[in-house]
Structures are given as C-alpha cells and as structure tokens.
Short mmCIF file of C-alpha atoms in Angstrom, two decimals:
data_model
loop_
_atom_site.label_atom_id
_atom_site.label_comp_id
_atom_site.label_asym_id
_atom_site.label_seq_id
_atom_site.Cartn_x
_atom_site.Cartn_y
_atom_site.Cartn_z
CA MET A 1 -27.19 62.04 -42.27
CA PRO A 2 -26.65 58.42 -43.45
CA LYS A 3 -23.00 57.38 -43.72
CA PHE A 4 -21.38 54.86 -46.05
CA PHE A 5 -17.81 53.74 -46.73
CA VAL A 6 -16.25 53.81 -50.19
CA HIS A 7 -12.88 52.82 -51.60
CA PRO A 8 -10.56 55.70 -52.55
CA GLN A 9 -10.59 54.43 -56.15
CA ASP A 10 -14.37 55.01 -56.23
CA ILE A 11 -13.74 58.76 -56.00
CA VAL A 12 -13.44 60.07 -59.55
CA GLY A 13 -13.03 63.82 -59.75
CA LYS A 14 -16.01 65.30 -57.92
CA LYS A 15 -18.18 62.19 -58.21
CA ILE A 16 -18.61 59.00 -56.21
CA THR A 17 -20.83 56.09 -57.31
CA LEU A 18 -22.09 53.43 -54.88
CA THR A 19 -23.06 49.94 -55.96
CA GLY A 20 -23.80 46.55 -54.38
CA GLU A 21 -25.22 46.32 -50.85
CA ASP A 22 -24.90 50.06 -50.22
CA GLU A 23 -26.84 50.82 -53.40
CA LYS A 24 -29.58 48.39 -52.34
CA HIS A 25 -29.75 49.90 -48.82
CA ILE A 26 -29.99 53.46 -50.12
CA LYS A 27 -32.70 52.62 -52.64
CA THR A 28 -34.85 50.09 -50.79
CA VAL A 29 -34.32 50.86 -47.11
CA LEU A 30 -33.68 54.59 -47.05
CA ARG A 31 -35.82 55.16 -50.16
CA ALA A 32 -33.53 58.05 -51.00
CA LYS A 33 -34.40 60.53 -53.73
CA GLU A 34 -32.26 62.56 -56.13
CA GLY A 35 -31.09 65.72 -54.42
CA GLU A 36 -30.82 64.16 -50.95
CA GLU A 37 -27.46 64.21 -49.15
CA LEU A 38 -25.24 61.42 -47.81
CA THR A 39 -21.95 61.27 -45.95
CA LEU A 40 -19.38 59.07 -47.65
CA CYS A 41 -16.08 58.13 -46.00
CA ASP A 42 -12.94 56.87 -47.74
CA GLY A 43 -11.95 54.76 -44.70
CA ALA A 44 -8.73 56.76 -44.35
CA GLY A 45 -10.08 59.61 -42.26
CA THR A 46 -11.86 61.86 -44.76
CA ASP A 47 -15.64 62.41 -44.84
CA TYR A 48 -17.37 63.68 -47.98
CA ARG A 49 -20.73 65.43 -47.89
CA CYS A 50 -22.41 64.36 -51.13
CA ARG A 51 -25.66 64.97 -53.00
CA ILE A 52 -27.38 62.23 -54.99
CA LEU A 53 -27.37 63.03 -58.70
CA SER A 54 -28.90 59.86 -60.13
CA LEU A 55 -30.31 56.51 -59.05
CA GLU A 56 -30.41 54.98 -62.52
CA GLN A 57 -27.12 53.01 -62.50
CA GLY A 58 -25.90 52.65 -58.98
CA VAL A 59 -26.13 55.70 -56.74
CA GLU A 60 -24.25 58.52 -58.43
CA THR A 61 -23.33 61.39 -56.15
CA GLU A 62 -21.42 64.65 -56.38
CA ILE A 63 -19.04 65.87 -53.66
CA LEU A 64 -20.18 69.08 -51.99
CA SER A 65 -17.42 69.31 -49.38
CA ALA A 66 -14.70 67.27 -47.72
CA ALA A 67 -13.42 67.35 -44.14
CA ALA A 68 -11.28 65.28 -41.82
CA CYS A 69 -13.29 62.80 -39.77
CA GLU A 70 -13.09 63.79 -36.10
CA THR A 71 -14.47 60.59 -34.58
CA GLU A 72 -11.26 58.50 -34.61
CA PRO A 73 -9.22 58.36 -31.39
CA TYR A 74 -5.52 59.15 -31.67
CA THR A 75 -4.60 55.95 -29.85
CA GLN A 76 -4.98 52.81 -31.94
CA ILE A 77 -6.17 49.94 -29.73
CA THR A 78 -5.99 46.32 -30.81
CA LEU A 79 -8.31 44.02 -28.88
CA TYR A 80 -7.00 40.48 -28.53
CA GLN A 81 -10.22 38.67 -27.65
CA GLY A 82 -10.22 35.10 -26.38
CA LEU A 83 -12.85 33.23 -28.38
CA PRO A 84 -16.12 33.16 -26.41
CA LYS A 85 -19.05 30.78 -26.71
CA ALA A 86 -22.22 31.24 -28.78
CA ASP A 87 -22.74 34.61 -30.46
CA LYS A 88 -20.93 36.70 -27.81
CA MET A 89 -18.17 37.60 -30.28
CA GLU A 90 -20.67 39.46 -32.44
CA TRP A 91 -21.77 41.58 -29.47
CA ILE A 92 -18.15 42.25 -28.49
CA ILE A 93 -17.21 43.35 -32.00
CA GLN A 94 -20.22 45.62 -32.36
CA LYS A 95 -19.76 47.43 -29.05
CA CYS A 96 -15.97 47.71 -29.18
CA VAL A 97 -16.13 49.18 -32.68
CA GLU A 98 -18.62 51.73 -31.40
CA LEU A 99 -16.20 52.61 -28.60
CA GLY A 100 -13.32 53.23 -31.01
CA VAL A 101 -11.18 50.06 -31.17
CA ASP A 102 -8.84 50.00 -34.16
CA ARG A 103 -8.56 46.23 -34.69
CA ILE A 104 -9.99 43.02 -33.21
CA VAL A 105 -7.99 39.80 -33.20
CA PRO A 106 -9.71 36.51 -32.22
CA VAL A 107 -7.41 34.44 -30.00
CA ALA A 108 -7.53 30.72 -29.23
CA THR A 109 -6.41 30.37 -25.61
CA GLU A 110 -5.80 27.43 -23.30
CA ARG A 111 -9.34 27.65 -21.90
CA THR A 112 -11.12 28.43 -25.16
CA ILE A 113 -14.03 26.04 -25.68
CA VAL A 114 -15.03 27.12 -29.19
CA LYS A 115 -13.26 25.35 -32.06
CA LEU A 116 -13.82 27.15 -35.36
CA GLU A 117 -11.77 24.83 -37.58
CA LYS A 118 -13.46 24.75 -41.02
CA LYS A 119 -15.84 27.57 -40.04
CA GLU A 120 -13.05 30.10 -39.42
CA GLY A 121 -13.27 31.75 -42.84
CA ARG A 122 -17.06 32.16 -42.71
CA LYS A 123 -16.93 33.45 -39.13
CA LEU A 124 -14.26 36.04 -39.92
CA GLU A 125 -16.24 37.22 -42.94
CA ARG A 126 -19.40 37.62 -40.84
CA TRP A 127 -17.51 39.36 -38.03
CA GLN A 128 -16.01 41.81 -40.53
CA LYS A 129 -19.49 42.68 -41.80
CA ILE A 130 -20.62 43.33 -38.22
CA ALA A 131 -17.63 45.63 -37.73
CA GLU A 132 -18.54 47.52 -40.90
CA ALA A 133 -22.17 47.96 -39.84
CA ALA A 134 -21.10 49.19 -36.40
CA ALA A 135 -18.62 51.62 -37.95
CA LYS A 136 -21.36 53.06 -40.16
CA GLN A 137 -23.83 53.36 -37.29
CA SER A 138 -21.36 55.06 -34.94
CA GLY A 139 -19.92 57.49 -37.49
CA ARG A 140 -16.42 56.03 -37.52
CA GLY A 141 -13.78 57.25 -39.95
CA LYS A 142 -12.58 53.73 -40.73
CA ILE A 143 -13.75 50.13 -40.62
CA PRO A 144 -11.78 48.24 -37.96
CA CYS A 145 -10.24 45.00 -39.20
CA VAL A 146 -11.29 41.70 -37.60
CA GLY A 147 -8.51 39.16 -37.92
CA PRO A 148 -7.25 38.46 -40.55
CA SER A 149 -7.01 35.09 -38.79
CA VAL A 150 -7.40 33.46 -35.39
CA LEU A 151 -4.10 33.58 -33.48
CA THR A 152 -2.79 31.40 -30.70
CA PHE A 153 -2.06 33.15 -27.42
CA ALA A 154 1.69 32.86 -28.07
CA GLN A 155 1.28 34.48 -31.51
CA ALA A 156 -0.83 37.29 -30.07
CA ALA A 157 1.64 37.94 -27.24
CA ALA A 158 4.56 38.06 -29.70
CA GLU A 159 2.66 40.54 -31.88
CA ALA A 160 1.69 42.75 -28.93
CA ALA A 161 5.28 42.77 -27.66
CA LYS A 162 6.16 44.94 -30.68
CA MET A 163 3.54 47.58 -29.76
CA ASP A 164 4.05 50.69 -27.66
CA GLY A 165 2.31 49.00 -24.76
CA ALA A 166 -0.15 46.22 -23.88
CA LEU A 167 -2.26 45.23 -20.88
CA ILE A 168 -4.08 42.13 -19.74
CA PRO A 169 -6.89 42.32 -17.11
CA TYR A 170 -6.32 39.60 -14.54
CA GLU A 171 -8.52 38.81 -11.54
CA LYS A 172 -5.51 38.10 -9.28
CA GLU A 173 -3.97 41.53 -9.88
CA GLU A 174 -5.05 43.83 -7.06
CA HIS A 175 -3.00 47.01 -7.29
CA CYS A 176 -2.05 48.00 -10.84
CA GLY A 177 -4.96 49.51 -12.79
CA ILE A 178 -5.40 51.10 -16.20
CA ARG A 179 -4.51 54.54 -14.82
CA THR A 180 -1.16 53.18 -13.67
CA PHE A 181 -0.64 51.67 -17.13
CA VAL A 182 -1.31 55.04 -18.80
CA GLN A 183 0.91 56.94 -16.34
CA ARG A 184 3.83 54.72 -17.28
CA GLY A 185 3.55 55.99 -20.85
CA THR A 186 1.82 54.12 -23.64
CA GLY A 187 2.53 55.52 -27.11
CA ARG A 188 0.01 55.30 -29.93
CA HIS A 189 -0.38 51.54 -30.52
CA ILE A 190 -1.79 49.58 -27.56
CA GLY A 191 -2.89 45.97 -27.15
CA VAL A 192 -5.68 44.85 -24.80
CA PHE A 193 -5.99 41.14 -23.97
CA ILE A 194 -9.34 39.70 -22.82
CA GLY A 195 -9.77 36.05 -21.88
CA PRO A 196 -12.64 33.70 -22.77
CA GLU A 197 -15.24 32.56 -20.22
CA GLY A 198 -12.67 30.65 -18.15
CA GLY A 199 -10.15 33.46 -18.15
CA PHE A 200 -6.43 33.12 -18.78
CA SER A 201 -4.30 30.33 -17.33
CA GLU A 202 -1.39 31.18 -15.06
CA MET A 203 0.97 30.00 -17.80
CA GLU A 204 -0.55 32.51 -20.23
CA ILE A 205 -0.26 35.31 -17.69
CA GLN A 206 3.39 34.39 -17.20
CA MET A 207 3.93 34.37 -20.98
CA ALA A 208 2.23 37.78 -21.20
CA GLU A 209 4.48 39.27 -18.52
CA GLU A 210 7.57 37.87 -20.25
CA SER A 211 6.37 39.65 -23.42
CA GLY A 212 6.06 42.97 -21.56
CA ILE A 213 2.26 42.83 -21.28
CA LEU A 214 1.14 44.38 -17.99
CA PRO A 215 -1.49 42.61 -15.82
CA VAL A 216 -4.09 45.11 -14.53
CA THR A 217 -7.21 45.04 -12.41
CA LEU A 218 -10.63 46.24 -13.62
CA GLY A 219 -12.00 46.41 -10.09
CA LYS A 220 -13.09 44.09 -7.31
CA ARG A 221 -15.71 42.24 -9.32
CA ILE A 222 -15.02 39.63 -12.00
CA LEU A 223 -16.53 40.71 -15.31
CA ARG A 224 -17.88 38.50 -18.09
CA THR A 225 -15.76 38.23 -21.21
CA GLU A 226 -18.34 40.22 -23.21
CA THR A 227 -18.18 43.03 -20.63
CA ALA A 228 -14.49 43.15 -19.79
CA GLY A 229 -13.26 44.29 -23.21
CA MET A 230 -15.73 47.17 -23.39
CA VAL A 231 -14.87 48.31 -19.87
CA ALA A 232 -11.12 48.13 -20.49
CA ILE A 233 -11.31 50.05 -23.76
CA ALA A 234 -13.66 52.70 -22.35
CA LEU A 235 -11.42 53.24 -19.30
CA LEU A 236 -8.31 53.31 -21.43
CA LEU A 237 -9.66 55.90 -23.87
CA TYR A 238 -10.98 57.98 -20.96
CA GLU A 239 -7.61 58.00 -19.22
CA LEU A 240 -5.92 58.91 -22.51
CA GLY A 241 -8.31 61.85 -22.92
#
C-alpha cells in the first residue's frame, strides 16, 4: 500500500487532505481512484490507513484505522558523514535511511575535497528530499533530518560527546569492534562517524578520542566511504537487536 507523510496539523477529525507533490504523485503516477486506500504517516510514529474520498481539490481521505508504526528502531543513530565526492552523498543518504538511521549530518573534515560554499543550501534541500523519498519507499515512521547544516569535525565531535555513545571506524584500530562498543553499554542516542575518501587524519582521531568517541574496526579490509556507513549502521543495529 502506498505510503505518504503528512503534518499533524493536516489531520482534521477523521479526514486528511494531501496537496502539492504528493497530490500530483497520487493522481498522475499512481492514477489512484476514489475508494482506494493509502497509508499516511504523521512523522511521529503513527500510521493511518485511509480511503480516498475525493480527488477534486487535493486528495481528500478518511481515516479507517490508526496504529503505531513498527518500523522505527529504538536506538536513534546519527550518521556524521565526511563529505564525499560526486553524487556519493545521495547514495549514502538513501541507503542509510532505508537501514534506519535517525539523522544524517554532513561533516567537512581535514581531508574533505568537496567545497559546497554557496551550494550548501541547495545541496541540503536536495539531500532532504532524497531522505524523504527513501523513508516513503522503506516504510519508515519518520523522515530523517539531513543537516540542518554542514559541521566542522570539531563541531560534530562536540555534539556527539553529549550523546549516550559514539564510534568512529578507523583502519588502524585492530581489536575493538562494534560488538565491543555495544557490550560497553550505549544508551538510546548513538553517533557514527564516517570519513571521506581519504579517511580521518590522526589529529581528528585524537580529537574524537578526547571527546569520548571510540575508534572501532569494521574488519581487515578498508571500505569505501559510501560502504562504510551502511556496514557500520547495519552491524550496530544487528548487535542491538
């Protein structure tokens, strides 16, 4: 059943009306008819099974039932992603949202090649749309936030230091893995740091350790930046059950 996100204020009594891009998609792509059903989500963890009443002005639906969305992991993972080259960030966002990441923060590191500068606002807007599309496709109960801005590594480390736990895959770490990180106790809010193509500098690793961020190994092979985040998040959620 197709799924769309709505704002809580769009829910009026037993009715929800969709407009804009969602209206266009339902009418022109899905070619939906009156009487067909949709799943609408308020982005706060509740799914509504709805039936289309009218397609005259917007897409007017009536709520048939409501239930808690069961697709959101208990652990809220923030991915601090070093800015990669080309369109790799779009792939990373799409796949990590599918896996269940709660938030994605672009990070400018010492070895970052990409300089967004004046394009930052447009990039963040596009990345947020990709996150929304991935959340719809994968049946998420919320749309993960991208940003709201690009942080420096120092800013990201300071933010993660306030979380229940954070880890940073590092090719020179040989013994401590994600299982060890989980066994130490993590809490609900966890940060995951992934470097750009050139990885993190030794100074950044030192800064991370001073902020309480644990270096871990993802195995004996060095993974690409667009692979490492997905592997780390998948392993982390698996270990957390």
